[in-house]
GROMACS .gro file of C-alpha atoms in nm:
model
  331
    1ASN     CA    1   1.528   1.011  -1.482
    2LEU     CA    2   1.399   1.032  -1.129
    3SER     CA    3   1.483   1.381  -0.999
    4GLY     CA    4   1.853   1.335  -0.950
    5GLY     CA    5   1.844   0.953  -0.938
    6SER     CA    6   1.973   0.712  -1.198
    7ALA     CA    7   1.657   0.504  -1.240
    8THR     CA    8   1.496   0.531  -1.580
    9LEU     CA    9   1.140   0.487  -1.699
   10ARG     CA   10   1.253   0.377  -2.046
   11PRO     CA   11   1.342   0.007  -2.048
   12PRO     CA   12   1.470  -0.181  -2.353
   13ARG     CA   13   1.122  -0.317  -2.425
   14ALA     CA   14   0.776  -0.262  -2.286
   15ASN     CA   15   0.687  -0.446  -1.965
   16SER     CA   16   1.045  -0.557  -1.907
   17LEU     CA   17   1.237  -0.515  -1.584
   18VAL     CA   18   1.423  -0.183  -1.585
   19PRO     CA   19   1.799  -0.203  -1.522
   20LEU     CA   20   1.826   0.026  -1.221
   21GLY     CA   21   2.082   0.225  -1.041
   22PRO     CA   22   1.968   0.340  -0.696
   23LEU     CA   23   1.647   0.538  -0.668
   24ASN     CA   24   1.682   0.886  -0.525
   25SER     CA   25   1.704   0.830  -0.149
   26VAL     CA   26   1.591   1.063   0.129
   27ALA     CA   27   1.563   1.052   0.508
   28SER     CA   28   1.202   1.176   0.512
   29LEU     CA   29   0.945   1.320   0.272
   30ARG     CA   30   0.885   1.688   0.197
   31VAL     CA   31   0.557   1.844   0.083
   32GLU     CA   32   0.698   1.889  -0.267
   33ASP     CA   33   0.794   1.520  -0.281
   34ILE     CA   34   0.426   1.432  -0.237
   35LEU     CA   35   0.255   1.701  -0.443
   36ALA     CA   36   0.491   1.849  -0.702
   37SER     CA   37   0.521   1.604  -0.996
   38PRO     CA   38   0.590   1.319  -0.753
   39GLN     CA   39   0.820   1.031  -0.837
   40PRO     CA   40   0.890   0.714  -0.635
   41LEU     CA   41   1.151   0.762  -0.364
   42LEU     CA   42   1.342   0.537  -0.128
   43ILE     CA   43   1.347   0.644   0.236
   44GLN     CA   44   1.630   0.528   0.460
   45SER     CA   45   1.563   0.574   0.833
   46VAL     CA   46   1.731   0.373   1.107
   47LYS     CA   47   1.498   0.533   1.365
   48HIS     CA   48   1.190   0.421   1.172
   49ARG     CA   49   1.306   0.061   1.154
   50ALA     CA   50   1.398   0.066   1.526
   51ALA     CA   51   1.051   0.195   1.615
   52LEU     CA   52   0.887  -0.093   1.425
   53ALA     CA   53   1.122  -0.338   1.597
   54ARG     CA   54   1.010  -0.208   1.938
   55ALA     CA   55   0.654  -0.295   1.833
   56GLY     CA   56   0.761  -0.653   1.760
   57LEU     CA   57   0.756  -0.598   1.385
   58GLU     CA   58   1.120  -0.628   1.290
   59SER     CA   59   1.103  -0.960   1.105
   60LEU     CA   60   0.901  -1.276   1.053
   61ASP     CA   61   1.068  -1.427   1.360
   62SER     CA   62   0.980  -1.129   1.580
   63LEU     CA   63   0.623  -1.138   1.446
   64ARG     CA   64   0.597  -1.502   1.556
   65ARG     CA   65   0.746  -1.431   1.898
   66GLU     CA   66   0.517  -1.137   1.975
   67TYR     CA   67   0.196  -1.240   1.799
   68GLY     CA   68   0.232  -1.612   1.722
   69SER     CA   69  -0.097  -1.720   1.880
   70ASP     CA   70  -0.298  -1.434   1.727
   71LYS     CA   71  -0.525  -1.512   1.434
   72LEU     CA   72  -0.490  -1.371   1.083
   73LEU     CA   73  -0.803  -1.322   0.874
   74PHE     CA   74  -0.821  -1.481   0.530
   75ALA     CA   75  -1.112  -1.445   0.292
   76ALA     CA   76  -1.198  -1.721   0.046
   77GLY     CA   77  -1.411  -1.659  -0.257
   78ASP     CA   78  -1.439  -1.474  -0.586
   79LEU     CA   79  -1.343  -1.106  -0.580
   80GLU     CA   80  -1.590  -1.038  -0.858
   81VAL     CA   81  -1.888  -1.140  -0.649
   82GLY     CA   82  -1.756  -1.080  -0.298
   83PHE     CA   83  -1.601  -1.310  -0.045
   84LEU     CA   84  -1.781  -1.637   0.021
   85SER     CA   85  -1.620  -1.729   0.352
   86MET     CA   86  -1.375  -1.613   0.614
   87ARG     CA   87  -1.105  -1.829   0.767
   88ARG     CA   88  -0.843  -1.764   1.032
   89PHE     CA   89  -0.494  -1.905   1.078
   90SER     CA   90  -0.255  -1.835   1.362
   91VAL     CA   91   0.039  -1.606   1.288
   92ASP     CA   92   0.274  -1.887   1.387
   93SER     CA   93   0.122  -2.146   1.154
   94TYR     CA   94   0.096  -1.909   0.858
   95VAL     CA   95   0.454  -1.783   0.889
   96ASP     CA   96   0.571  -2.142   0.923
   97LYS     CA   97   0.391  -2.232   0.600
   98ILE     CA   98   0.537  -1.945   0.395
   99LEU     CA   99   0.887  -2.017   0.529
  100ARG     CA  100   0.846  -2.380   0.420
  101GLY     CA  101   0.698  -2.278   0.084
  102GLN     CA  102   0.372  -2.454   0.166
  103SER     CA  103   0.121  -2.167   0.163
  104ALA     CA  104  -0.098  -2.113  -0.142
  105HIS     CA  105  -0.246  -1.792  -0.001
  106LEU     CA  106  -0.129  -1.434   0.036
  107LEU     CA  107  -0.247  -1.253   0.346
  108PRO     CA  108  -0.524  -1.039   0.189
  109GLU     CA  109  -0.537  -0.664   0.241
  110SER     CA  110  -0.843  -0.706   0.462
  111GLY     CA  111  -0.645  -0.940   0.690
  112GLY     CA  112  -0.345  -0.707   0.694
  113ARG     CA  113  -0.561  -0.414   0.799
  114GLU     CA  114  -0.754  -0.622   1.051
  115PHE     CA  115  -0.425  -0.717   1.222
  116PHE     CA  116  -0.366  -0.354   1.319
  117LEU     CA  117  -0.730  -0.284   1.408
  118ALA     CA  118  -0.715  -0.580   1.648
  119HIS     CA  119  -0.404  -0.431   1.816
  120PRO     CA  120  -0.487  -0.063   1.883
  121THR     CA  121  -0.177   0.008   2.093
  122VAL     CA  122   0.045  -0.144   1.822
  123TYR     CA  123  -0.143   0.065   1.565
  124GLU     CA  124  -0.067   0.377   1.768
  125LYS     CA  125   0.308   0.303   1.785
  126VAL     CA  126   0.342   0.208   1.419
  127ALA     CA  127   0.131   0.501   1.297
  128TYR     CA  128   0.346   0.739   1.500
  129ALA     CA  129   0.661   0.588   1.349
  130PHE     CA  130   0.528   0.642   0.995
  131SER     CA  131   0.417   0.997   1.077
  132LYS     CA  132   0.779   1.091   1.153
  133LEU     CA  133   0.867   1.019   0.789
  134LEU     CA  134   0.603   1.266   0.667
  135PRO     CA  135   0.607   1.646   0.651
  136LEU     CA  136   0.387   1.869   0.864
  137GLY     CA  137   0.045   1.886   0.702
  138PHE     CA  138   0.031   1.508   0.649
  139ARG     CA  139   0.051   1.365   1.000
  140GLU     CA  140  -0.278   1.423   1.181
  141MET     CA  141  -0.472   1.125   1.046
  142LEU     CA  142  -0.200   0.894   1.177
  143ASP     CA  143  -0.243   1.031   1.528
  144VAL     CA  144  -0.465   0.780   1.711
  145SER     CA  145  -0.339   0.860   2.060
  146THR     CA  146  -0.675   0.984   2.193
  147ARG     CA  147  -0.912   0.755   2.377
  148ALA     CA  148  -1.181   0.821   2.115
  149SER     CA  149  -0.945   0.715   1.833
  150LEU     CA  150  -0.848   0.393   2.007
  151LYS     CA  151  -1.215   0.314   2.071
  152GLU     CA  152  -1.287   0.371   1.701
  153LEU     CA  153  -1.014   0.123   1.603
  154ALA     CA  154  -1.163  -0.136   1.840
  155ARG     CA  155  -1.510  -0.074   1.694
  156ALA     CA  156  -1.380  -0.111   1.338
  157ALA     CA  157  -1.215  -0.443   1.429
  158ARG     CA  158  -1.539  -0.567   1.587
  159ASP     CA  159  -1.749  -0.461   1.286
  160ALA     CA  160  -1.498  -0.576   1.022
  161ASP     CA  161  -1.477  -0.216   0.898
  162PHE     CA  162  -1.130  -0.268   0.752
  163GLY     CA  163  -1.117   0.058   0.557
  164VAL     CA  164  -1.079   0.252   0.883
  165SER     CA  165  -0.717   0.131   0.907
  166ASP     CA  166  -0.458   0.325   0.711
  167LEU     CA  167  -0.201   0.062   0.813
  168ALA     CA  168  -0.168  -0.282   0.655
  169LEU     CA  169   0.055  -0.580   0.721
  170TRP     CA  170   0.174  -0.762   0.409
  171LEU     CA  171   0.287  -1.125   0.426
  172GLY     CA  172   0.347  -1.374   0.147
  173GLY     CA  173   0.568  -1.655   0.022
  174ALA     CA  174   0.786  -1.716  -0.281
  175GLY     CA  175   0.592  -1.704  -0.607
  176HIS     CA  176   0.304  -1.496  -0.480
  177VAL     CA  177   0.199  -1.192  -0.683
  178ARG     CA  178  -0.036  -0.924  -0.554
  179ALA     CA  179  -0.256  -0.803  -0.839
  180LEU     CA  180  -0.199  -0.481  -1.028
  181HIS     CA  181  -0.398  -0.190  -0.883
  182VAL     CA  182  -0.380   0.182  -0.819
  183ASP     CA  183  -0.438   0.380  -0.500
  184ASN     CA  184  -0.567   0.734  -0.532
  185PHE     CA  185  -0.447   0.847  -0.191
  186SER     CA  186  -0.196   1.132  -0.190
  187GLY     CA  187   0.061   0.858  -0.161
  188VAL     CA  188   0.154   0.528   0.001
  189LEU     CA  189   0.454   0.445   0.217
  190LEU     CA  190   0.567   0.082   0.213
  191THR     CA  191   0.833  -0.030   0.462
  192HIS     CA  192   0.992  -0.362   0.373
  193LEU     CA  193   1.113  -0.564   0.671
  194GLU     CA  194   1.226  -0.906   0.550
  195GLY     CA  195   1.272  -1.111   0.234
  196ARG     CA  196   1.296  -1.032  -0.135
  197LYS     CA  197   1.011  -0.832  -0.282
  198ARG     CA  198   0.986  -0.665  -0.619
  199LEU     CA  199   0.750  -0.377  -0.701
  200TRP     CA  200   0.642  -0.315  -1.060
  201LEU     CA  201   0.538   0.052  -1.080
  202TYR     CA  202   0.342   0.214  -1.365
  203PRO     CA  203   0.324   0.597  -1.382
  204GLU     CA  204  -0.011   0.775  -1.370
  205SER     CA  205   0.035   0.873  -1.736
  206GLN     CA  206   0.005   0.505  -1.837
  207GLN     CA  207  -0.328   0.432  -1.669
  208SER     CA  208  -0.512   0.414  -2.002
  209TRP     CA  209  -0.308   0.103  -2.089
  210LEU     CA  210  -0.378  -0.081  -1.763
  211TYR     CA  211  -0.753  -0.155  -1.795
  212LEU     CA  212  -0.827  -0.016  -1.449
  213GLY     CA  213  -1.178  -0.060  -1.314
  214GLN     CA  214  -1.375  -0.048  -0.995
  215ASP     CA  215  -1.264  -0.297  -0.733
  216THR     CA  216  -1.562  -0.493  -0.601
  217GLY     CA  217  -1.387  -0.686  -0.326
  218ASN     CA  218  -1.367  -0.606   0.044
  219SER     CA  219  -0.997  -0.525   0.017
  220GLY     CA  220  -0.973  -0.189   0.189
  221TRP     CA  221  -1.126   0.063  -0.052
  222GLY     CA  222  -1.477  -0.083  -0.067
  223SER     CA  223  -1.686  -0.101  -0.380
  224GLU     CA  224  -1.860   0.226  -0.301
  225ALA     CA  225  -1.535   0.427  -0.310
  226VAL     CA  226  -1.437   0.416  -0.676
  227GLY     CA  227  -1.239   0.740  -0.647
  228TRP     CA  228  -1.001   0.597  -0.388
  229GLY     CA  229  -0.853   0.329  -0.610
  230ALA     CA  230  -0.908   0.077  -0.884
  231ALA     CA  231  -0.796  -0.273  -0.977
  232SER     CA  232  -0.659  -0.370  -1.316
  233ARG     CA  233  -0.861  -0.626  -1.506
  234VAL     CA  234  -0.538  -0.761  -1.658
  235PRO     CA  235  -0.423  -1.097  -1.515
  236VAL     CA  236  -0.045  -1.050  -1.527
  237ASN     CA  237   0.210  -1.326  -1.577
  238ILE     CA  238   0.570  -1.252  -1.477
  239SER     CA  239   0.841  -1.457  -1.640
  240GLY     CA  240   1.196  -1.357  -1.552
  241ASP     CA  241   1.226  -0.987  -1.629
  242HIS     CA  242   0.904  -0.955  -1.831
  243ALA     CA  243   0.542  -0.893  -1.729
  244ALA     CA  244   0.271  -0.975  -1.982
  245ALA     CA  245  -0.105  -1.009  -1.993
  246ARG     CA  246  -0.215  -1.371  -1.957
  247HIS     CA  247  -0.461  -1.309  -2.242
  248PRO     CA  248  -0.287  -1.049  -2.465
  249GLU     CA  249  -0.563  -1.065  -2.724
  250ARG     CA  250  -0.808  -0.931  -2.465
  251PHE     CA  251  -0.571  -0.664  -2.328
  252PRO     CA  252  -0.358  -0.551  -2.625
  253ALA     CA  253  -0.278  -0.205  -2.485
  254PHE     CA  254  -0.104  -0.349  -2.181
  255GLU     CA  255   0.199  -0.440  -2.392
  256HIS     CA  256   0.271  -0.067  -2.431
  257ALA     CA  257   0.298  -0.005  -2.056
  258THR     CA  258   0.650   0.065  -1.931
  259PRO     CA  259   0.710  -0.026  -1.565
  260LEU     CA  260   0.971   0.094  -1.324
  261VAL     CA  261   1.083  -0.211  -1.124
  262VAL     CA  262   1.228  -0.185  -0.775
  263GLU     CA  263   1.358  -0.470  -0.562
  264LEU     CA  264   1.334  -0.368  -0.196
  265ARG     CA  265   1.587  -0.456   0.071
  266ALA     CA  266   1.502  -0.504   0.437
  267GLY     CA  267   1.471  -0.172   0.616
  268GLU     CA  268   1.394   0.034   0.306
  269SER     CA  269   1.073   0.234   0.270
  270LEU     CA  270   0.929   0.311  -0.073
  271PHE     CA  271   0.712   0.615  -0.142
  272ILE     CA  272   0.454   0.532  -0.411
  273PRO     CA  273   0.294   0.851  -0.544
  274CYS     CA  274  -0.074   0.896  -0.608
  275GLY     CA  275  -0.187   0.733  -0.933
  276TRP     CA  276   0.113   0.505  -0.976
  277ALA     CA  277  -0.033   0.158  -1.034
  278HIS     CA  278   0.170  -0.126  -0.889
  279LEU     CA  279   0.188  -0.498  -0.835
  280ALA     CA  280   0.404  -0.679  -0.582
  281GLN     CA  281   0.607  -0.988  -0.670
  282TYR     CA  282   0.726  -1.202  -0.379
  283LEU     CA  283   1.063  -1.359  -0.457
  284GLY     CA  284   1.077  -1.531  -0.117
  285PRO     CA  285   0.899  -1.523   0.220
  286SER     CA  286   0.845  -1.153   0.282
  287MET     CA  287   0.702  -0.908   0.535
  288SER     CA  288   0.617  -0.542   0.484
  289ILE     CA  289   0.397  -0.271   0.639
  290SER     CA  290   0.229   0.014   0.453
  291THR     CA  291   0.032   0.325   0.532
  292ALA     CA  292  -0.181   0.555   0.321
  293ILE     CA  293  -0.070   0.920   0.319
  294HIS     CA  294  -0.340   1.183   0.372
  295PRO     CA  295  -0.327   1.562   0.410
  296ASP     CA  296  -0.451   1.689   0.746
  297TRP     CA  297  -0.749   1.862   0.584
  298LEU     CA  298  -0.900   1.529   0.472
  299GLU     CA  299  -1.039   1.450   0.817
  300ARG     CA  300  -1.221   1.785   0.826
  301GLN     CA  301  -1.349   1.730   0.473
  302LEU     CA  302  -1.489   1.385   0.550
  303LYS     CA  303  -1.664   1.513   0.862
  304GLU     CA  304  -1.837   1.780   0.652
  305LYS     CA  305  -1.901   1.557   0.350
  306ALA     CA  306  -1.874   1.188   0.427
  307ASP     CA  307  -1.906   1.082   0.061
  308TRP     CA  308  -1.621   1.304  -0.063
  309GLU     CA  309  -1.366   1.128  -0.280
  310PRO     CA  310  -1.078   1.246  -0.501
  311ARG     CA  311  -1.163   1.308  -0.866
  312SER     CA  312  -0.797   1.274  -0.962
  313CYS     CA  313  -0.455   1.303  -0.801
  314ALA     CA  314  -0.477   1.679  -0.852
  315SER     CA  315  -0.753   1.677  -0.587
  316TRP     CA  316  -0.482   1.654  -0.321
  317ASN     CA  317  -0.311   1.979  -0.419
  318ARG     CA  318  -0.570   2.202  -0.252
  319GLU     CA  319  -0.828   2.164   0.022
  320PRO     CA  320  -1.180   2.169  -0.129
  321CYS     CA  321  -1.356   2.499  -0.077
  322ASP     CA  322  -1.731   2.552  -0.119
  323GLY     CA  323  -1.746   2.924  -0.054
  324ASP     CA  324  -1.559   3.252  -0.022
  325GLY     CA  325  -1.325   3.290   0.269
  326CYS     CA  326  -1.322   2.925   0.373
  327GLY     CA  327  -0.948   2.927   0.403
  328ALA     CA  328  -0.844   2.668   0.148
  329THR     CA  329  -0.473   2.699   0.082
  330GLU     CA  330  -0.218   2.504  -0.115
  331LEU     CA  331  -0.009   2.272   0.099
   0.00000   0.00000   0.00000
């Protein structure tokens, strides 16, 4: 059971939807929620939702009102060999299509990150709102209030350096499924704002059954940063309450994986711990925003060693230390 909650990780059969009571719910995260045997948590915060609403990000309708003429970036091509072309659609036309059930495309992660890079002041407001859900020691990398930080966001948007953004906008229509993958950040916060969306979550202990490999697409991690995340090679079909490999003979171990399945309601935020692989199932037109969670020491570490990456989720428990007296302490 989830630390005091009624959700179980033992469904009646592998890869079936878990009959859930409510997940353990908190108002904000503590250090131990992130680092000490972390489990998924729901976060309920009226202030957080109100802050996003003030940025024009309360719902699909508010997104259209505030940003309708802005362009969203879509990439067309094969993820295995890289994107072949880039296309843009206005926010208004894309939202209209998903509301009418006419869109065949999910907004890709690159496009969701680019949205925030192209709106630095919105990035600042939304990042600050997410930081208030996090404990001290995990907020500094979401502080982009300095002139230098805002200039860096503008540069990243200009250079299509999408990985600079820790924030991502997620939009999709009924029937869309975002592929199974794992993020090796110290955690991810996903705030759901409108629609029905189901998350299939697989604990870190089950990674050996998920056929995870290096992601080679320009989807936010970059192919050079294997340690930051990986995509599953399993094409997953979801039928009712069951998820199965499209080609079970090629991925026989996947049948043993046991997911925790959460259907999010508008206004709820879900904490996804490091190493928990997940896929998102859109049950209707939906809108969410996510941020990666990083300890404050990561910015110092990357300035000293730009190619640093986590070896495992345990890497987040202590700041790396290359010598005596360098002050590394457990968070």
